């Protein structure tokens, strides 16, 4: 559509208006992105503290088929003495994150929330857990053991 | 008009606004008892704001100190127990009131044109109040807070595609911890109250614009009252609403005084211990249905069912579009709503007994 006093002009008013609108909404999108990106980054989980990724224990501290709960970078880890070595298993259940307990009599990890069961190497034996418990690295040195994040 | 009120009125026109929307607004007879429930909920929200602000004077919003500060509120601060119990009991009764309000609206067909947006804003309010209750639950940082939060946030893992990222984003880290606490605190005292107030204003304005739906009549399709008909809001409705607000307060006080531990199982008296999960962690009663469902059907299916239920809830006015409002005149919609209600109650009871 043309305006009266615009007759014959190279740029009709409607075109100019459309171009301006496009420019305006374009810059609105740009401003939104400029604000949105930093905000989105800001609310992202902050990186975790990298400290203490190994824990040392004296090797006479855990009895045969007993377990000890230790903290490895703030995460609960169960260390079990199997007689011919040690297993270090993350105690966070792979189902909904409850903390599993070690049942010495059955030699199994048991989850109090929905009854997940795992063997001493963390493999699922029963219950709703979708994945085995995470296994950590254990290094046996003379007189002590070192548990490390794999 | 003279004096300060007159001075204000000449500049703001508040008298006219007040008369038009409150004292002299005309409402149909018959629906007043149910209508009052809405005002009870508005009152309950105000009560939560008031008691919440009082709690903020003594509550220490840091995970290492929160549990102790809540203990101090309960045993040392004069009347601290009173303020805290009102806040937590009224929160629970408010959630129950919302469910009743919603099911009444659904069964009486009051969500139909022109009230679809009132319904949708109402559903939003329900979700936001559930968010308030959940985030508030985290703040005392008890064993119950910690483990209920762990299990509830972990279940977001079943959301398709972005599940694991979503869990960590909500928690602010891999496990529930200090960042989770700070997120919950921010949501509970800033984001959600502001959002709730905004949506509530829209909800009420929309409800007023359409006027209250008259009680449904068998075989008739009326969705409103002729303009000018009905009874002025003041004094009849003011009194009716006032009576129900007093009844609500009596209910809150009754449980605060005579059953103070009604909403606090044993685990809420122990400080959070991220290394020790107590047996039988259960969410609060209004989430028991979501806790029970995956115990009875495969977890993915239960997520699909929940998604369908929430979508159906929001979409109800567009699924049941006919003009009939009486429950017996639209058997399919009524059956669906009743089925949802029965499922909700049965799952809750089973979850409670489990
Ligand atoms: C719809 C509104 C609200 C609901 C449903 C609600 C619900 C809750 C719940 C269930 C708790 C845990 C109670 C307990 O076990 O101790 C809580 C705690 C708390 N709320 Fe709210 N709340 C609401 C509004 C507010 C507002 C507006 C504020 C602040 C302005 C607030 C401040 C607090 C504080 C500081 C606590 C921690 C103290 C404590 O746990 O007793 N709340 N809220
Ligand atoms: S959280 Fe361990 S079985 Fe569910």
PDB file of N, CA and C in Angstrom, chain A residues 41-46, chain B residues 135 138-139 166 168-173 177-189 191:
ATOM      1  N   UNK A  41      24.274 -19.395  31.907  1.00  0.00           N
ATOM      2  CA  UNK A  41      25.552 -19.909  32.400  1.00  0.00           C
ATOM      3  C   UNK A  41      25.637 -19.770  33.910  1.00  0.00           C
ATOM      4  N   UNK A  42      25.111 -18.636  34.390  1.00  0.00           N
ATOM      5  CA  UNK A  42      25.192 -18.348  35.824  1.00  0.00           C
ATOM      6  C   UNK A  42      24.446 -19.395  36.640  1.00  0.00           C
ATOM      7  N   UNK A  43      23.269 -19.840  36.172  1.00  0.00           N
ATOM      8  CA  UNK A  43      22.477 -20.780  36.960  1.00  0.00           C
ATOM      9  C   UNK A  43      22.891 -22.230  36.717  1.00  0.00           C
ATOM     10  N   UNK A  44      23.844 -22.443  35.832  1.00  0.00           N
ATOM     11  CA  UNK A  44      24.393 -23.785  35.628  1.00  0.00           C
ATOM     12  C   UNK A  44      25.108 -24.237  36.898  1.00  0.00           C
ATOM     13  N   UNK A  45      25.076 -25.544  37.249  1.00  0.00           N
ATOM     14  CA  UNK A  45      25.817 -25.992  38.423  1.00  0.00           C
ATOM     15  C   UNK A  45      27.284 -25.568  38.344  1.00  0.00           C
ATOM     16  N   UNK A  46      27.798 -25.035  39.454  1.00  0.00           N
ATOM     17  CA  UNK A  46      29.187 -24.587  39.485  1.00  0.00           C
ATOM     18  C   UNK A  46      30.112 -25.796  39.470  1.00  0.00           C
TER      19      UNK A  46
ATOM     20  N   UNK B 135       9.918 -26.960  48.018  1.00  0.00           N
ATOM     21  CA  UNK B 135      11.140 -26.213  48.324  1.00  0.00           C
ATOM     22  C   UNK B 135      11.174 -25.857  49.807  1.00  0.00           C
ATOM     23  N   UNK B 138      12.605 -28.611  52.033  1.00  0.00           N
ATOM     24  CA  UNK B 138      14.055 -28.783  52.051  1.00  0.00           C
ATOM     25  C   UNK B 138      14.701 -27.931  53.148  1.00  0.00           C
ATOM     26  N   UNK B 139      14.073 -26.778  53.435  1.00  0.00           N
ATOM     27  CA  UNK B 139      14.751 -25.767  54.249  1.00  0.00           C
ATOM     28  C   UNK B 139      15.146 -26.203  55.659  1.00  0.00           C
ATOM     29  N   UNK B 166      18.959 -32.557  33.756  1.00  0.00           N
ATOM     30  CA  UNK B 166      17.924 -31.892  34.541  1.00  0.00           C
ATOM     31  C   UNK B 166      18.143 -32.144  36.035  1.00  0.00           C
ATOM     32  N   UNK B 168      20.905 -32.792  37.615  1.00  0.00           N
ATOM     33  CA  UNK B 168      22.035 -32.031  38.133  1.00  0.00           C
ATOM     34  C   UNK B 168      21.759 -30.535  38.146  1.00  0.00           C
ATOM     35  N   UNK B 169      20.968 -30.088  37.178  1.00  0.00           N
ATOM     36  CA  UNK B 169      20.650 -28.670  37.118  1.00  0.00           C
ATOM     37  C   UNK B 169      19.788 -28.275  38.310  1.00  0.00           C
ATOM     38  N   UNK B 170      18.781 -29.117  38.613  1.00  0.00           N
ATOM     39  CA  UNK B 170      17.910 -28.816  39.744  1.00  0.00           C
ATOM     40  C   UNK B 170      18.711 -28.870  41.040  1.00  0.00           C
ATOM     41  N   UNK B 171      19.600 -29.860  41.173  1.00  0.00           N
ATOM     42  CA  UNK B 171      20.369 -29.998  42.403  1.00  0.00           C
ATOM     43  C   UNK B 171      21.510 -28.996  42.495  1.00  0.00           C
ATOM     44  N   UNK B 172      21.941 -28.464  41.368  1.00  0.00           N
ATOM     45  CA  UNK B 172      23.100 -27.584  41.368  1.00  0.00           C
ATOM     46  C   UNK B 172      24.376 -28.358  41.559  1.00  0.00           C
ATOM     47  N   UNK B 173      24.357 -29.660  41.283  1.00  0.00           N
ATOM     48  CA  UNK B 173      25.534 -30.511  41.438  1.00  0.00           C
ATOM     49  C   UNK B 173      25.109 -31.946  41.258  1.00  0.00           C
ATOM     50  N   UNK B 177      23.021 -31.214  47.956  1.00  0.00           N
ATOM     51  CA  UNK B 177      23.991 -30.625  48.869  1.00  0.00           C
ATOM     52  C   UNK B 177      23.733 -29.145  49.033  1.00  0.00           C
ATOM     53  N   UNK B 178      24.771 -28.423  49.455  1.00  0.00           N
ATOM     54  CA  UNK B 178      24.606 -26.996  49.712  1.00  0.00           C
ATOM     55  C   UNK B 178      24.013 -26.228  48.519  1.00  0.00           C
ATOM     56  N   UNK B 179      24.469 -26.499  47.273  1.00  0.00           N
ATOM     57  CA  UNK B 179      23.860 -25.750  46.162  1.00  0.00           C
ATOM     58  C   UNK B 179      22.361 -26.029  46.034  1.00  0.00           C
ATOM     59  N   UNK B 180      21.951 -27.282  46.330  1.00  0.00           N
ATOM     60  CA  UNK B 180      20.526 -27.609  46.266  1.00  0.00           C
ATOM     61  C   UNK B 180      19.756 -26.774  47.282  1.00  0.00           C
ATOM     62  N   UNK B 181      20.333 -26.697  48.477  1.00  0.00           N
ATOM     63  CA  UNK B 181      19.698 -25.927  49.542  1.00  0.00           C
ATOM     64  C   UNK B 181      19.523 -24.471  49.126  1.00  0.00           C
ATOM     65  N   UNK B 182      20.591 -23.886  48.552  1.00  0.00           N
ATOM     66  CA  UNK B 182      20.501 -22.472  48.183  1.00  0.00           C
ATOM     67  C   UNK B 182      19.492 -22.262  47.062  1.00  0.00           C
ATOM     68  N   UNK B 183      19.419 -23.208  46.131  1.00  0.00           N
ATOM     69  CA  UNK B 183      18.415 -23.085  45.071  1.00  0.00           C
ATOM     70  C   UNK B 183      17.011 -23.132  45.649  1.00  0.00           C
ATOM     71  N   UNK B 184      16.798 -24.084  46.566  1.00  0.00           N
ATOM     72  CA  UNK B 184      15.474 -24.216  47.166  1.00  0.00           C
ATOM     73  C   UNK B 184      15.110 -22.952  47.930  1.00  0.00           C
ATOM     74  N   UNK B 185      16.082 -22.399  48.648  1.00  0.00           N
ATOM     75  CA  UNK B 185      15.802 -21.187  49.435  1.00  0.00           C
ATOM     76  C   UNK B 185      15.425 -20.031  48.510  1.00  0.00           C
ATOM     77  N   UNK B 186      16.194 -19.869  47.449  1.00  0.00           N
ATOM     78  CA  UNK B 186      15.888 -18.798  46.504  1.00  0.00           C
ATOM     79  C   UNK B 186      14.484 -18.983  45.923  1.00  0.00           C
ATOM     80  N   UNK B 187      14.176 -20.211  45.515  1.00  0.00           N
ATOM     81  CA  UNK B 187      12.854 -20.462  44.932  1.00  0.00           C
ATOM     82  C   UNK B 187      11.765 -20.206  45.956  1.00  0.00           C
ATOM     83  N   UNK B 188      12.006 -20.624  47.204  1.00  0.00           N
ATOM     84  CA  UNK B 188      10.947 -20.565  48.208  1.00  0.00           C
ATOM     85  C   UNK B 188      10.622 -19.143  48.658  1.00  0.00           C
ATOM     86  N   UNK B 189      11.626 -18.291  48.767  1.00  0.00           N
ATOM     87  CA  UNK B 189      11.320 -16.958  49.289  1.00  0.00           C
ATOM     88  C   UNK B 189      11.333 -15.864  48.220  1.00  0.00           C
ATOM     89  N   UNK B 191      11.632 -16.450  43.997  1.00  0.00           N
ATOM     90  CA  UNK B 191      11.093 -16.756  42.670  1.00  0.00           C
ATOM     91  C   UNK B 191       9.619 -17.178  42.719  1.00  0.00           C
TER      92      UNK B 191
END
